Structure formats: C-alpha cells, structure tokens
mmCIF file of C-alpha atoms and ligand atoms in Angstrom:
data_model
loop_
_atom_site.group_PDB
_atom_site.id
_atom_site.type_symbol
_atom_site.label_atom_id
_atom_site.label_comp_id
_atom_site.label_asym_id
_atom_site.label_seq_id
_atom_site.Cartn_x
_atom_site.Cartn_y
_atom_site.Cartn_z
ATOM 1 C CA UNK A 1 10.518 1.828 13.995
ATOM 2 C CA UNK A 2 13.389 -0.435 14.367
ATOM 3 C CA UNK A 3 14.186 -3.356 12.056
ATOM 4 C CA UNK A 4 15.002 -6.079 14.542
ATOM 5 C CA UNK A 5 18.002 -6.888 16.364
ATOM 6 C CA UNK A 6 21.206 -9.240 15.899
ATOM 7 C CA UNK A 7 20.835 -12.770 17.676
ATOM 8 C CA UNK A 8 23.532 -15.183 18.564
ATOM 9 C CA UNK A 9 23.246 -16.786 15.274
ATOM 10 C CA UNK A 10 24.072 -13.528 13.377
ATOM 11 C CA UNK A 11 26.785 -12.755 15.628
ATOM 12 C CA UNK A 12 28.416 -16.178 14.399
ATOM 13 C CA UNK A 13 27.614 -15.013 10.877
ATOM 14 C CA UNK A 14 29.021 -11.412 11.576
ATOM 15 C CA UNK A 15 31.555 -11.701 8.826
ATOM 16 C CA UNK A 16 28.878 -12.012 6.076
ATOM 17 C CA UNK A 17 26.909 -9.019 7.586
ATOM 18 C CA UNK A 18 27.393 -6.192 5.321
ATOM 19 C CA UNK A 19 25.500 -2.971 6.163
ATOM 20 C CA UNK A 20 23.929 -0.795 3.280
ATOM 21 C CA UNK A 21 26.411 0.162 0.925
ATOM 22 C CA UNK A 22 27.183 4.085 1.679
ATOM 23 C CA UNK A 23 27.211 5.068 -1.991
ATOM 24 C CA UNK A 24 25.142 2.595 -4.135
ATOM 25 C CA UNK A 25 24.947 3.814 -7.770
ATOM 26 C CA UNK A 26 21.114 4.225 -7.506
ATOM 27 C CA UNK A 27 19.143 5.857 -4.802
ATOM 28 C CA UNK A 28 16.407 3.734 -4.614
ATOM 29 C CA UNK A 29 14.615 3.912 -1.448
ATOM 30 C CA UNK A 30 12.234 1.025 -1.081
ATOM 31 C CA UNK A 31 11.760 -2.698 -2.246
ATOM 32 C CA UNK A 32 8.061 -2.026 -3.145
ATOM 33 C CA UNK A 33 6.879 -5.051 -5.111
ATOM 34 C CA UNK A 34 7.055 -8.305 -6.827
ATOM 35 C CA UNK A 35 4.644 -9.720 -9.518
ATOM 36 C CA UNK A 36 2.345 -12.547 -10.037
ATOM 37 C CA UNK A 37 0.629 -13.231 -13.329
ATOM 38 C CA UNK A 38 -3.080 -13.705 -13.643
ATOM 39 C CA UNK A 39 -5.695 -14.859 -15.884
ATOM 40 C CA UNK A 40 -8.846 -13.417 -14.174
ATOM 41 C CA UNK A 41 -8.324 -10.416 -11.714
ATOM 42 C CA UNK A 42 -11.498 -11.383 -9.877
ATOM 43 C CA UNK A 43 -10.736 -15.081 -9.181
ATOM 44 C CA UNK A 44 -7.251 -14.100 -7.946
ATOM 45 C CA UNK A 45 -8.363 -11.328 -5.918
ATOM 46 C CA UNK A 46 -10.789 -13.814 -4.305
ATOM 47 C CA UNK A 47 -7.971 -16.487 -3.801
ATOM 48 C CA UNK A 48 -5.650 -13.893 -2.388
ATOM 49 C CA UNK A 49 -8.280 -12.514 0.011
ATOM 50 C CA UNK A 50 -10.455 -15.196 0.992
ATOM 51 C CA UNK A 51 -8.011 -17.963 0.871
ATOM 52 C CA UNK A 52 -4.340 -16.593 1.647
ATOM 53 C CA UNK A 53 -5.744 -13.632 3.724
ATOM 54 C CA UNK A 54 -4.031 -10.907 1.862
ATOM 55 C CA UNK A 55 -5.143 -7.170 1.810
ATOM 56 C CA UNK A 56 -6.292 -6.726 -1.851
ATOM 57 C CA UNK A 57 -7.034 -3.691 -3.775
ATOM 58 C CA UNK A 58 -8.082 -3.971 -7.527
ATOM 59 C CA UNK A 59 -6.107 -1.135 -9.199
ATOM 60 C CA UNK A 60 -7.582 -1.447 -12.569
ATOM 61 C CA UNK A 61 -9.831 -3.919 -14.574
ATOM 62 C CA UNK A 62 -6.796 -6.006 -15.327
ATOM 63 C CA UNK A 63 -4.591 -5.485 -12.222
ATOM 64 C CA UNK A 64 -4.467 -5.723 -8.382
ATOM 65 C CA UNK A 65 -2.162 -5.064 -5.453
ATOM 66 C CA UNK A 66 -1.936 -7.477 -2.378
ATOM 67 C CA UNK A 67 -0.040 -7.258 1.028
ATOM 68 C CA UNK A 68 0.433 -8.837 4.128
ATOM 69 C CA UNK A 69 2.054 -7.264 7.064
ATOM 70 C CA UNK A 70 3.964 -4.761 5.191
ATOM 71 C CA UNK A 71 3.822 -2.352 2.297
ATOM 72 C CA UNK A 72 6.075 -4.531 -0.103
ATOM 73 C CA UNK A 73 3.299 -5.822 -2.298
ATOM 74 C CA UNK A 74 2.331 -8.283 -4.986
ATOM 75 C CA UNK A 75 1.243 -6.452 -8.167
ATOM 76 C CA UNK A 76 -0.894 -8.859 -10.038
ATOM 77 C CA UNK A 77 -1.186 -8.431 -13.695
ATOM 78 C CA UNK A 78 -3.617 -10.042 -16.185
ATOM 79 C CA UNK A 79 -1.598 -11.446 -18.983
ATOM 80 C CA UNK A 80 -4.188 -13.594 -20.625
ATOM 81 C CA UNK A 81 -4.049 -17.456 -21.275
ATOM 82 C CA UNK A 82 -2.133 -17.123 -24.492
ATOM 83 C CA UNK A 83 0.452 -14.866 -23.158
ATOM 84 C CA UNK A 84 1.031 -17.087 -20.176
ATOM 85 C CA UNK A 85 1.219 -20.281 -22.501
ATOM 86 C CA UNK A 86 3.737 -18.420 -24.722
ATOM 87 C CA UNK A 87 6.212 -17.843 -21.862
ATOM 88 C CA UNK A 88 7.868 -21.006 -20.668
ATOM 89 C CA UNK A 89 8.890 -20.313 -17.164
ATOM 90 C CA UNK A 90 10.527 -23.515 -15.620
ATOM 91 C CA UNK A 91 11.956 -21.175 -12.967
ATOM 92 C CA UNK A 92 8.812 -20.131 -11.554
ATOM 93 C CA UNK A 93 9.003 -22.161 -8.315
ATOM 94 C CA UNK A 94 12.136 -20.049 -7.582
ATOM 95 C CA UNK A 95 10.162 -16.841 -7.971
ATOM 96 C CA UNK A 96 7.732 -17.724 -5.084
ATOM 97 C CA UNK A 97 6.392 -15.517 -2.389
ATOM 98 C CA UNK A 98 6.639 -16.610 1.124
ATOM 99 C CA UNK A 99 4.069 -16.267 3.942
ATOM 100 C CA UNK A 100 4.866 -17.142 7.537
ATOM 101 C CA UNK A 101 3.384 -19.113 10.247
ATOM 102 C CA UNK A 102 4.921 -18.889 13.654
ATOM 103 C CA UNK A 103 4.307 -22.349 14.801
ATOM 104 C CA UNK A 104 5.111 -25.685 13.100
ATOM 105 C CA UNK A 105 1.495 -26.921 13.699
ATOM 106 C CA UNK A 106 -0.122 -23.861 12.075
ATOM 107 C CA UNK A 107 2.075 -25.013 8.770
ATOM 108 C CA UNK A 108 0.577 -28.565 9.149
ATOM 109 C CA UNK A 109 -2.911 -27.121 9.634
ATOM 110 C CA UNK A 110 -2.650 -24.731 6.706
ATOM 111 C CA UNK A 111 -1.430 -27.763 4.460
ATOM 112 C CA UNK A 112 -4.538 -29.646 5.552
ATOM 113 C CA UNK A 113 -7.029 -26.490 4.871
ATOM 114 C CA UNK A 114 -5.150 -26.528 1.373
ATOM 115 C CA UNK A 115 -6.284 -29.748 0.479
ATOM 116 C CA UNK A 116 -9.565 -29.468 1.847
ATOM 117 C CA UNK A 117 -10.345 -26.361 -0.458
ATOM 118 C CA UNK A 118 -8.313 -27.215 -3.207
ATOM 119 C CA UNK A 119 -11.211 -27.698 -5.577
ATOM 120 C CA UNK A 120 -13.057 -24.597 -4.510
ATOM 121 C CA UNK A 121 -10.047 -22.259 -5.112
ATOM 122 C CA UNK A 122 -8.693 -24.132 -8.274
ATOM 123 C CA UNK A 123 -5.541 -24.788 -6.359
ATOM 124 C CA UNK A 124 -3.282 -26.713 -8.957
ATOM 125 C CA UNK A 125 -1.142 -28.383 -6.376
ATOM 126 C CA UNK A 126 -0.365 -28.723 -2.638
ATOM 127 C CA UNK A 127 3.364 -30.150 -1.927
ATOM 128 C CA UNK A 128 4.269 -32.356 0.941
ATOM 129 C CA UNK A 129 5.497 -30.808 3.937
ATOM 130 C CA UNK A 130 9.377 -30.107 3.951
ATOM 131 C CA UNK A 131 11.477 -30.056 7.038
ATOM 132 C CA UNK A 132 14.639 -27.921 7.215
ATOM 133 C CA UNK A 133 16.835 -26.419 9.771
ATOM 134 C CA UNK A 134 14.373 -23.437 9.671
ATOM 135 C CA UNK A 135 11.287 -25.521 10.171
ATOM 136 C CA UNK A 136 8.375 -26.800 8.295
ATOM 137 C CA UNK A 137 7.155 -25.446 4.996
ATOM 138 C CA UNK A 138 5.038 -26.595 1.946
ATOM 139 C CA UNK A 139 4.303 -25.057 -1.391
ATOM 140 C CA UNK A 140 1.070 -24.100 -3.388
ATOM 141 C CA UNK A 141 0.578 -23.759 -6.878
ATOM 142 C CA UNK A 142 -2.406 -21.561 -7.887
ATOM 143 C CA UNK A 143 -4.726 -21.641 -10.767
ATOM 144 C CA UNK A 144 -2.431 -19.425 -12.617
ATOM 145 C CA UNK A 145 0.618 -21.282 -11.908
ATOM 146 C CA UNK A 146 2.091 -18.840 -9.508
ATOM 147 C CA UNK A 147 3.980 -20.594 -6.150
ATOM 148 C CA UNK A 148 3.214 -19.643 -2.759
ATOM 149 C CA UNK A 149 5.214 -21.158 0.137
ATOM 150 C CA UNK A 150 3.904 -21.342 3.714
ATOM 151 C CA UNK A 151 6.654 -21.595 5.974
ATOM 152 C CA UNK A 152 7.457 -21.728 9.844
ATOM 153 C CA UNK A 153 9.346 -18.374 10.500
ATOM 154 C CA UNK A 154 9.685 -16.284 13.773
ATOM 155 C CA UNK A 155 7.310 -13.224 14.493
ATOM 156 C CA UNK A 156 9.575 -10.877 12.720
ATOM 157 C CA UNK A 157 10.123 -12.752 9.856
ATOM 158 C CA UNK A 158 13.646 -12.384 8.461
ATOM 159 C CA UNK A 159 14.410 -9.042 10.185
ATOM 160 C CA UNK A 160 16.240 -10.693 13.030
ATOM 161 C CA UNK A 161 19.029 -11.592 10.600
ATOM 162 C CA UNK A 162 19.647 -7.859 10.220
ATOM 163 C CA UNK A 163 20.781 -5.165 12.433
ATOM 164 C CA UNK A 164 18.887 -2.012 13.386
ATOM 165 C CA UNK A 165 20.164 -0.318 10.288
ATOM 166 C CA UNK A 166 17.112 0.756 8.309
ATOM 167 C CA UNK A 167 13.855 2.837 8.743
ATOM 168 C CA UNK A 168 10.783 0.558 8.361
ATOM 169 C CA UNK A 169 8.373 3.298 9.021
ATOM 170 C CA UNK A 170 7.121 3.707 5.534
ATOM 171 C CA UNK A 171 7.131 -0.269 5.012
ATOM 172 C CA UNK A 172 4.660 -0.385 7.880
ATOM 173 C CA UNK A 173 2.547 2.798 7.515
ATOM 174 C CA UNK A 174 -1.106 1.976 7.450
ATOM 175 C CA UNK A 175 -0.840 -1.599 8.013
ATOM 176 C CA UNK A 176 -3.525 -2.893 10.076
ATOM 177 C CA UNK A 177 -2.494 -4.540 13.291
ATOM 178 C CA UNK A 178 -5.896 -5.324 14.399
ATOM 179 C CA UNK A 179 -6.314 -8.557 12.553
ATOM 180 C CA UNK A 180 -10.102 -9.170 11.558
ATOM 181 C CA UNK A 181 -9.426 -11.640 9.000
ATOM 182 C CA UNK A 182 -11.847 -14.474 8.146
ATOM 183 C CA UNK A 183 -9.878 -15.948 5.475
ATOM 184 C CA UNK A 184 -9.005 -19.810 5.464
ATOM 185 C CA UNK A 185 -5.338 -19.434 5.826
ATOM 186 C CA UNK A 186 -4.174 -16.697 8.331
ATOM 187 C CA UNK A 187 -0.434 -16.562 7.714
ATOM 188 C CA UNK A 188 1.158 -13.378 9.684
ATOM 189 C CA UNK A 189 3.505 -11.818 7.297
ATOM 190 C CA UNK A 190 4.704 -12.002 3.707
ATOM 191 C CA UNK A 191 8.155 -12.397 4.555
ATOM 192 C CA UNK A 192 9.891 -12.901 1.183
ATOM 193 C CA UNK A 193 10.159 -12.852 -2.464
ATOM 194 C CA UNK A 194 12.354 -15.316 -4.047
ATOM 195 C CA UNK A 195 14.922 -15.050 -6.954
ATOM 196 C CA UNK A 196 17.475 -17.336 -8.409
ATOM 197 C CA UNK A 197 21.082 -16.383 -9.534
ATOM 198 C CA UNK A 198 23.928 -17.975 -11.392
ATOM 199 C CA UNK A 199 26.706 -17.097 -9.346
ATOM 200 C CA UNK A 200 26.058 -15.813 -5.807
ATOM 201 C CA UNK A 201 29.083 -13.528 -5.227
ATOM 202 C CA UNK A 202 29.150 -12.111 -8.641
ATOM 203 C CA UNK A 203 25.298 -10.937 -8.152
ATOM 204 C CA UNK A 204 25.853 -9.812 -4.444
ATOM 205 C CA UNK A 205 28.581 -7.396 -5.984
ATOM 206 C CA UNK A 206 25.820 -6.015 -8.434
ATOM 207 C CA UNK A 207 23.130 -5.893 -5.793
ATOM 208 C CA UNK A 208 25.390 -3.930 -3.124
ATOM 209 C CA UNK A 209 26.676 -1.471 -5.596
ATOM 210 C CA UNK A 210 23.717 -0.846 -7.740
ATOM 211 C CA UNK A 211 20.816 -0.963 -5.353
ATOM 212 C CA UNK A 212 22.495 -0.606 -1.957
ATOM 213 C CA UNK A 213 20.900 -3.589 -0.620
ATOM 214 C CA UNK A 214 21.697 -4.939 2.806
ATOM 215 C CA UNK A 215 22.630 -8.276 2.443
ATOM 216 C CA UNK A 216 23.111 -11.261 4.925
ATOM 217 C CA UNK A 217 24.642 -14.264 3.526
ATOM 218 C CA UNK A 218 23.400 -17.476 5.003
ATOM 219 C CA UNK A 219 25.420 -20.147 3.201
ATOM 220 C CA UNK A 220 27.515 -20.341 0.124
ATOM 221 C CA UNK A 221 24.477 -20.541 -2.053
ATOM 222 C CA UNK A 222 22.007 -18.351 -0.394
ATOM 223 C CA UNK A 223 21.516 -14.836 0.876
ATOM 224 C CA UNK A 224 18.885 -12.396 1.959
ATOM 225 C CA UNK A 225 18.492 -8.882 0.773
ATOM 226 C CA UNK A 226 16.378 -5.873 1.856
ATOM 227 C CA UNK A 227 15.931 -2.532 1.101
ATOM 228 C CA UNK A 228 14.149 -0.444 3.927
ATOM 229 C CA UNK A 229 11.678 -3.090 3.771
ATOM 230 C CA UNK A 230 10.284 -5.805 5.915
ATOM 231 C CA UNK A 231 9.910 -8.368 3.277
ATOM 232 C CA UNK A 232 13.340 -9.459 1.990
ATOM 233 C CA UNK A 233 14.396 -11.078 -1.230
ATOM 234 C CA UNK A 234 15.636 -14.666 -0.709
ATOM 235 C CA UNK A 235 18.253 -14.985 -3.255
ATOM 236 C CA UNK A 236 19.651 -18.637 -4.159
ATOM 237 C CA UNK A 237 22.157 -19.878 -6.445
ATOM 238 C CA UNK A 238 20.837 -22.485 -9.000
ATOM 239 C CA UNK A 239 22.010 -24.222 -12.062
ATOM 240 C CA UNK A 240 18.569 -23.837 -13.892
ATOM 241 C CA UNK A 241 18.935 -24.102 -17.594
ATOM 242 C CA UNK A 242 16.214 -21.656 -18.755
ATOM 243 C CA UNK A 243 16.206 -18.265 -17.272
ATOM 244 C CA UNK A 244 14.053 -16.487 -19.946
ATOM 245 C CA UNK A 245 10.713 -14.499 -19.790
ATOM 246 C CA UNK A 246 11.236 -12.879 -16.417
ATOM 247 C CA UNK A 247 9.922 -9.376 -17.322
ATOM 248 C CA UNK A 248 6.403 -10.319 -16.099
ATOM 249 C CA UNK A 249 7.929 -11.270 -12.929
ATOM 250 C CA UNK A 250 10.104 -8.492 -12.222
ATOM 251 C CA UNK A 251 10.559 -6.916 -8.843
ATOM 252 C CA UNK A 252 10.489 -3.153 -8.291
ATOM 253 C CA UNK A 253 12.035 -0.174 -6.443
ATOM 254 C CA UNK A 254 10.720 3.253 -5.907
ATOM 255 C CA UNK A 255 12.362 6.739 -6.468
ATOM 256 C CA UNK A 256 11.087 10.415 -5.670
ATOM 257 C CA UNK A 257 10.140 11.625 -8.885
ATOM 258 C CA UNK A 258 10.210 11.165 -12.699
ATOM 259 C CA UNK A 259 13.720 13.103 -12.893
ATOM 260 C CA UNK A 260 15.155 10.685 -10.624
ATOM 261 C CA UNK A 261 13.823 7.631 -12.605
ATOM 262 C CA UNK A 262 15.375 9.289 -15.683
ATOM 263 C CA UNK A 263 18.670 9.604 -14.128
ATOM 264 C CA UNK A 264 18.717 6.070 -12.805
ATOM 265 C CA UNK A 265 18.073 4.739 -16.540
ATOM 266 C CA UNK A 266 21.159 6.743 -17.620
ATOM 267 C CA UNK A 267 23.417 5.147 -14.707
ATOM 268 C CA UNK A 268 22.056 1.658 -15.833
ATOM 269 C CA UNK A 269 22.838 2.388 -19.567
ATOM 270 C CA UNK A 270 26.459 3.502 -18.464
ATOM 271 C CA UNK A 271 26.940 0.378 -16.334
ATOM 272 C CA UNK A 272 25.377 -1.981 -18.873
ATOM 273 C CA UNK A 273 28.682 -3.679 -20.128
ATOM 274 C CA UNK A 274 30.260 -3.552 -16.461
ATOM 275 C CA UNK A 275 27.515 -5.556 -14.894
ATOM 276 C CA UNK A 276 26.313 -7.487 -18.114
ATOM 277 C CA UNK A 277 22.721 -6.023 -18.238
ATOM 278 C CA UNK A 278 20.962 -7.552 -21.060
ATOM 279 C CA UNK A 279 17.801 -5.541 -21.892
ATOM 280 C CA UNK A 280 17.161 -1.925 -20.737
ATOM 281 C CA UNK A 281 13.617 -1.077 -21.698
ATOM 282 C CA UNK A 282 12.477 2.495 -22.398
ATOM 283 C CA UNK A 283 10.553 4.564 -19.964
ATOM 284 C CA UNK A 284 6.730 3.369 -19.878
ATOM 285 C CA UNK A 285 3.632 3.841 -17.592
ATOM 286 C CA UNK A 286 3.702 0.293 -16.386
ATOM 287 C CA UNK A 287 0.731 -0.305 -13.899
ATOM 288 C CA UNK A 288 0.366 3.247 -13.335
ATOM 289 C CA UNK A 289 3.745 4.601 -12.527
ATOM 290 C CA UNK A 290 6.443 6.420 -14.570
ATOM 291 C CA UNK A 291 9.491 3.897 -14.739
ATOM 292 C CA UNK A 292 11.300 1.372 -16.893
ATOM 293 C CA UNK A 293 12.366 -2.377 -16.609
ATOM 294 C CA UNK A 294 15.700 -3.815 -17.404
ATOM 295 C CA UNK A 295 17.101 -7.358 -17.113
ATOM 296 C CA UNK A 296 20.419 -8.146 -15.395
ATOM 297 C CA UNK A 297 23.267 -10.739 -15.643
ATOM 298 C CA UNK A 298 21.110 -13.556 -14.213
ATOM 299 C CA UNK A 299 18.252 -12.580 -16.537
ATOM 300 C CA UNK A 300 16.304 -11.334 -13.474
ATOM 301 C CA UNK A 301 14.139 -8.399 -14.260
ATOM 302 C CA UNK A 302 13.934 -5.114 -12.120
ATOM 303 C CA UNK A 303 11.661 -2.055 -12.296
ATOM 304 C CA UNK A 304 12.651 1.407 -11.186
ATOM 305 C CA UNK A 305 9.608 3.686 -10.842
ATOM 306 C CA UNK A 306 8.364 6.951 -9.463
ATOM 307 C CA UNK A 307 6.224 6.210 -6.406
ATOM 308 C CA UNK A 308 6.025 7.825 -2.989
ATOM 309 C CA UNK A 309 7.655 6.911 0.291
ATOM 310 C CA UNK A 310 5.999 3.533 1.293
ATOM 311 C CA UNK A 311 5.380 2.782 -2.360
ATOM 312 C CA UNK A 312 1.932 1.296 -2.777
ATOM 313 C CA UNK A 313 0.575 1.933 0.598
ATOM 314 C CA UNK A 314 -1.632 4.889 -0.350
ATOM 315 C CA UNK A 315 -3.642 2.469 -2.582
ATOM 316 C CA UNK A 316 -4.720 0.647 0.484
ATOM 317 C CA UNK A 317 -5.794 4.102 1.904
ATOM 318 C CA UNK A 318 -8.559 4.720 -0.639
ATOM 319 C CA UNK A 319 -11.362 2.687 1.054
ATOM 320 C CA UNK A 320 -11.676 -0.238 -1.478
ATOM 321 C CA UNK A 321 -10.863 -0.628 -5.229
ATOM 322 C CA UNK A 322 -9.801 2.042 -7.300
ATOM 323 C CA UNK A 323 -12.434 3.708 -9.325
ATOM 324 C CA UNK A 324 -10.191 5.083 -11.740
ATOM 325 C CA UNK A 325 -7.092 3.152 -12.849
ATOM 326 C CA UNK A 326 -3.999 3.633 -10.687
ATOM 327 C CA UNK A 327 -5.514 6.785 -9.216
ATOM 328 C CA UNK A 328 -6.977 7.848 -6.098
ATOM 329 C CA UNK A 329 -10.809 7.491 -5.123
ATOM 330 C CA UNK A 330 -10.668 11.246 -3.710
ATOM 331 C CA UNK A 331 -13.066 13.531 -5.578
ATOM 332 C CA UNK A 332 -11.340 16.329 -7.592
ATOM 333 C CA UNK A 333 -8.044 14.476 -7.488
ATOM 334 C CA UNK A 334 -6.935 13.194 -10.813
ATOM 335 C CA UNK A 335 -3.217 12.305 -10.097
ATOM 336 C CA UNK A 336 -1.749 10.825 -6.981
ATOM 337 C CA UNK A 337 0.925 13.272 -7.172
ATOM 338 C CA UNK A 338 -1.224 15.932 -5.997
ATOM 339 C CA UNK A 339 -1.646 14.193 -2.670
ATOM 340 C CA UNK A 340 2.160 14.142 -1.929
ATOM 341 C CA UNK A 341 3.898 16.217 0.473
ATOM 342 C CA UNK A 342 6.672 17.983 -1.816
ATOM 343 C CA UNK A 343 9.038 18.004 0.909
ATOM 344 C CA UNK A 344 8.968 14.233 1.928
ATOM 345 C CA UNK A 345 7.304 12.661 -1.112
ATOM 346 C CA UNK A 346 4.858 11.077 1.257
ATOM 347 C CA UNK A 347 1.162 10.330 0.572
ATOM 348 C CA UNK A 348 -1.202 12.416 2.659
ATOM 349 C CA UNK A 349 -4.851 11.448 2.678
ATOM 350 C CA UNK A 350 -6.826 14.565 2.909
ATOM 351 C CA UNK A 351 -9.663 12.907 4.411
ATOM 352 C CA UNK A 352 -7.766 11.808 7.503
HETATM 353 FE FE1 FE2 B 401 6.076 -3.650 -11.502
#
C-alpha cells in the first residue's frame, strides 16, 4: 500500500521535506494512539459511535479504543471528575483530534447537525465555522472537555503532503471500507492528532533524531509528522503559558517486545540532558501494554509500549467489546502475545 504522492504544492515545498531519518535513536514502528479523558465510558462510547461515527471497542470497564479509517486510535481512559478537575489543561484545544469531510458543504452540514444534537449528546460547545487556505472547519467540545475538529480535507487526508516512503499496510489492516455507519456525522477519516511546541525547529530535531518521524514543514510555525501511519501529528508552535498535566493526553508508539521497550527506556534516560526530558516514568502496565511514558522539552508526553504490528488493530478483530480487560475474546487464549506470528510480530486471528 502506498502512502500518497507528492503534488505540485509539495514540490515547491521540497526543501522542507525530509525523509524518515535513517538512524533514529529509537526503533519505534508505528504511531499507534492518542488519548482522550472520560468521565463515563458508556456515554463516551455512545458519543464516539453514534454521533462521530467511529469504530469503538470497550477494552475494560474504564477504557475504550476508537478509530476511523486507520489503526491509529484514540484510547479513552476514565479519569473521574475529581481527577479531571485537578488537572488544569488550558492547552487542551491544541491537543484535539481532527476528522475529515471532503466537501465544504459537508462541514457546514456537520455543524448544523452538531447544533441540532447538542443536548442529546451533552456537547459543551460548537464553534463558528472558520475558513482558512485549507478550507472550512469547526470545533466541538464534548461532555468531557475533549476537542474534536471537523475539517475539509482531501480524500487521503494529509498523506499527499508526504512521499511514497512508508508502509501503511499495518495502519490500514482490517479497516472496513464498506461504510455501513448510521451515525449522525459521517467523517471519512481521523486525519490528525495535534500537539503544541515552544520552538518548532528545536522540537523537530528531537522528533527526527529520537523517533525517526517523517516531517513536512508547512510554514514557520507548523509541521506535520507521521510514523508509518495514515493519521499524522499536526505540530504547531504556540506561546501557551501553562503546559502541565499532559501525561493523561500522551501519544504512543509501538515496539516489538518488552526487551525493546526496556532498551528504549535506557536510550531515553541516556539522552535526558541532551533533549531536556522532564519526567521519565518507570515501566508500567498502562491500558494493557508493557511500556512507559516520558515528557519532553515541551512537556508533551509520549508512551513507548509493546504492541503488535498495526497497534490496536487486533482489538477490533474480537467481534465486539473485550470480555477480559485488554485481552482477546478467543477461548483458551489469555494473552494477546499468544496470537502473534513470532517472525513478524503480527496478530493472526485463529478463527479467520
Ligand atoms: Fe497510552
């Protein structure tokens, strides 16, 4: 599967196109997830599924995963109202998720539908339509304070900004192209997650050298990054004063096995002073995977975890919500590792 092609715009921008670094410090293979924080997993599942039109799997009584158009997922974790109230997050709008409509009229219609269904889904706010060089967009704030952007974007999302340089096979594995959704909004694709940085060039150096992101800089204060993914990170330089409490809103990358995760943590520790990492947490079993989180020079938080090729895709292959937290619904299988091809670290569903 190819990632997209370079168009005229990108040729003009060719100087700012850098291919994936040949030797990044970490061998992370996939941008697997970003986080939303929830108060009630069932209410959020309903909003994501019935309003936004995402594929949703409840993965434990307090967590869910949701995707649209690729296997880079949103992991929703119930924090509780007290926890959310304690974490003052004025930057949350700049940690939004973006969902694409191909036509401008579809964005306008989505906004009307959002207003009509505002009370039913406890939507806190529906912004005005904003018009930029890229088209129309607006922002929703959900019952938990998470931000969701609905935007006009081409069919391939942001892939056309990049070259044919990555393998999106795992990112698209198992994604249903036969659209049977009955949701209120029907965006095509979750095209991006967003994060803000203090100094774009300084952070770019970190992203390329540490993670090996492919990066396309769009202007002096904005760049797009991807890692074998269809969904990209839209990175913007801001002067936000408060950047704390980002651990709950981290983004995550996958590695093939606990040993690799341990080795990655050592590399992060070795490079702490060089890149100005703030906190490096110990290994834990966060939302079902062996991994750890750390915060960087911008106080953005990242998770490195042990997960198969394609990340959370196997969860969507279980025929509904997970009966045992973070484990497959297949009888006699207690651990998802038992279903991996040892050579490729890919999930194989024995019933298919
Ligand atoms: Fe995570």
